[in-house]
Amino acid sequence: GLSFFKSDSEELLWRANINRLLELFDPSDVYQRILIAELNRHLGNFEECLEIIVKLDDNPQWARYKAYYSEDCKNKSTKVFVLSALFNPRD
């Protein structure tokens, strides 16, 4: 597949930076947990992403997040999706 990395070492550096960034987030903050889930999805850590997303409370504001992340994790997609699209169904 098409990669935006010019070399394996560039990808390793990107992964190391993402892992350092993850250490900065506060998992007690729900919005930061969503960012943690998203970064894990980009790293291909789909189970970790899903584990975080399914634990969001049942507030309707999280329904689309749960649906999108669940679908993308099931499909093993690391691609970026636009958060504003969460308010419009994927058709």
PDB file of C-alpha atoms in Angstrom:
ATOM      1  CA  GLY A   1       0.000   0.000   0.000  1.00  0.00           C
ATOM      2  CA  LEU A   2       0.859   3.641  -0.316  1.00  0.00           C
ATOM      3  CA  SER A   3       2.831   5.022   2.612  1.00  0.00           C
ATOM      4  CA  PHE A   4       3.708   8.592   3.530  1.00  0.00           C
ATOM      5  CA  PHE A   5       7.005   7.422   5.025  1.00  0.00           C
ATOM      6  CA  LYS A   6      10.150   7.708   2.932  1.00  0.00           C
ATOM      7  CA  SER A   7      11.928   4.985   4.908  1.00  0.00           C
ATOM      8  CA  ASP A   8      11.493   2.449   7.687  1.00  0.00           C
ATOM      9  CA  SER A   9      13.486   4.672  10.035  1.00  0.00           C
ATOM     10  CA  GLU A  10      11.099   7.545   9.338  1.00  0.00           C
ATOM     11  CA  GLU A  11       8.150   5.337  10.313  1.00  0.00           C
ATOM     12  CA  LEU A  12       9.943   4.204  13.487  1.00  0.00           C
ATOM     13  CA  LEU A  13      10.551   7.836  14.441  1.00  0.00           C
ATOM     14  CA  TRP A  14       6.863   8.654  13.809  1.00  0.00           C
ATOM     15  CA  ARG A  15       5.786   5.722  16.007  1.00  0.00           C
ATOM     16  CA  ALA A  16       8.178   6.772  18.779  1.00  0.00           C
ATOM     17  CA  ASN A  17       6.806  10.324  18.654  1.00  0.00           C
ATOM     18  CA  ILE A  18       3.205   9.086  18.823  1.00  0.00           C
ATOM     19  CA  ASN A  19       4.061   6.911  21.823  1.00  0.00           C
ATOM     20  CA  ARG A  20       5.699   9.891  23.562  1.00  0.00           C
ATOM     21  CA  LEU A  21       2.622  11.983  22.804  1.00  0.00           C
ATOM     22  CA  LEU A  22       0.369   9.307  24.316  1.00  0.00           C
ATOM     23  CA  GLU A  23       2.254   9.637  27.593  1.00  0.00           C
ATOM     24  CA  LEU A  24       1.204  13.301  27.818  1.00  0.00           C
ATOM     25  CA  PHE A  25      -2.543  12.673  27.788  1.00  0.00           C
ATOM     26  CA  ASP A  26      -4.632  12.371  30.939  1.00  0.00           C
ATOM     27  CA  PRO A  27      -6.808   9.237  30.711  1.00  0.00           C
ATOM     28  CA  SER A  28      -9.152  10.612  33.385  1.00  0.00           C
ATOM     29  CA  ASP A  29     -10.335  13.258  30.874  1.00  0.00           C
ATOM     30  CA  VAL A  30     -12.885  11.784  28.462  1.00  0.00           C
ATOM     31  CA  TYR A  31     -11.819  13.993  25.551  1.00  0.00           C
ATOM     32  CA  GLN A  32      -8.194  13.047  26.024  1.00  0.00           C
ATOM     33  CA  ARG A  33      -9.217   9.368  26.182  1.00  0.00           C
ATOM     34  CA  ILE A  34     -10.745   9.794  22.717  1.00  0.00           C
ATOM     35  CA  LEU A  35      -7.429  11.209  21.481  1.00  0.00           C
ATOM     36  CA  ILE A  36      -5.629   8.270  23.085  1.00  0.00           C
ATOM     37  CA  ALA A  37      -8.009   5.904  21.255  1.00  0.00           C
ATOM     38  CA  GLU A  38      -7.452   7.718  17.954  1.00  0.00           C
ATOM     39  CA  LEU A  39      -3.672   7.616  18.227  1.00  0.00           C
ATOM     40  CA  ASN A  40      -3.797   3.927  19.111  1.00  0.00           C
ATOM     41  CA  ARG A  41      -5.932   3.316  16.018  1.00  0.00           C
ATOM     42  CA  HIS A  42      -3.358   5.117  13.864  1.00  0.00           C
ATOM     43  CA  LEU A  43      -0.656   2.900  15.356  1.00  0.00           C
ATOM     44  CA  GLY A  44      -2.741  -0.180  14.493  1.00  0.00           C
ATOM     45  CA  ASN A  45      -3.536  -0.913  18.147  1.00  0.00           C
ATOM     46  CA  PHE A  46      -7.172  -1.636  17.329  1.00  0.00           C
ATOM     47  CA  GLU A  47      -7.975  -3.592  20.490  1.00  0.00           C
ATOM     48  CA  GLU A  48      -6.686  -0.769  22.698  1.00  0.00           C
ATOM     49  CA  CYS A  49      -8.679   1.752  20.690  1.00  0.00           C
ATOM     50  CA  LEU A  50     -11.882  -0.283  20.999  1.00  0.00           C
ATOM     51  CA  GLU A  51     -11.326  -0.918  24.694  1.00  0.00           C
ATOM     52  CA  ILE A  52     -11.297   2.842  25.311  1.00  0.00           C
ATOM     53  CA  ILE A  53     -14.233   3.631  23.015  1.00  0.00           C
ATOM     54  CA  VAL A  54     -16.604   0.971  24.370  1.00  0.00           C
ATOM     55  CA  LYS A  55     -16.057   2.301  27.896  1.00  0.00           C
ATOM     56  CA  LEU A  56     -17.484   5.718  26.980  1.00  0.00           C
ATOM     57  CA  ASP A  57     -20.746   6.230  28.816  1.00  0.00           C
ATOM     58  CA  ASP A  58     -24.105   5.848  27.100  1.00  0.00           C
ATOM     59  CA  ASN A  59     -24.527   9.570  26.499  1.00  0.00           C
ATOM     60  CA  PRO A  60     -25.880   9.999  22.934  1.00  0.00           C
ATOM     61  CA  GLN A  61     -23.031  12.402  22.119  1.00  0.00           C
ATOM     62  CA  TRP A  62     -20.676   9.402  22.029  1.00  0.00           C
ATOM     63  CA  ALA A  63     -22.859   7.173  19.818  1.00  0.00           C
ATOM     64  CA  ARG A  64     -21.288   8.229  16.523  1.00  0.00           C
ATOM     65  CA  TYR A  65     -17.770   8.062  17.956  1.00  0.00           C
ATOM     66  CA  LYS A  66     -18.458   4.514  19.097  1.00  0.00           C
ATOM     67  CA  ALA A  67     -19.894   3.557  15.698  1.00  0.00           C
ATOM     68  CA  TYR A  68     -17.080   5.094  13.645  1.00  0.00           C
ATOM     69  CA  TYR A  69     -14.257   3.806  15.787  1.00  0.00           C
ATOM     70  CA  SER A  70     -15.817   0.348  16.042  1.00  0.00           C
ATOM     71  CA  GLU A  71     -16.232   0.158  12.264  1.00  0.00           C
ATOM     72  CA  ASP A  72     -12.722   1.408  11.529  1.00  0.00           C
ATOM     73  CA  CYS A  73     -11.169  -0.934  14.085  1.00  0.00           C
ATOM     74  CA  LYS A  74     -13.144  -3.885  12.737  1.00  0.00           C
ATOM     75  CA  ASN A  75     -11.862  -2.992   9.251  1.00  0.00           C
ATOM     76  CA  LYS A  76      -8.339  -2.448  10.637  1.00  0.00           C
ATOM     77  CA  SER A  77      -8.309   1.062   9.198  1.00  0.00           C
ATOM     78  CA  THR A  78      -5.610   3.441  10.360  1.00  0.00           C
ATOM     79  CA  LYS A  79      -6.777   6.181   7.989  1.00  0.00           C
ATOM     80  CA  VAL A  80      -7.778   9.592   9.247  1.00  0.00           C
ATOM     81  CA  PHE A  81     -11.453  10.473   9.211  1.00  0.00           C
ATOM     82  CA  VAL A  82     -12.816  13.983   9.589  1.00  0.00           C
ATOM     83  CA  LEU A  83     -14.432  14.513  12.976  1.00  0.00           C
ATOM     84  CA  SER A  84     -16.947  16.994  11.536  1.00  0.00           C
ATOM     85  CA  ALA A  85     -18.178  14.080   9.422  1.00  0.00           C
ATOM     86  CA  LEU A  86     -19.300  12.447  12.651  1.00  0.00           C
ATOM     87  CA  PHE A  87     -22.361  14.651  12.491  1.00  0.00           C
ATOM     88  CA  ASN A  88     -23.312  13.419   9.039  1.00  0.00           C
ATOM     89  CA  PRO A  89     -23.994   9.745   8.359  1.00  0.00           C
ATOM     90  CA  ARG A  90     -21.561   7.875   6.129  1.00  0.00           C
ATOM     91  CA  ASP A  91     -23.644   6.971   3.125  1.00  0.00           C
TER      92      ASP A  91
END
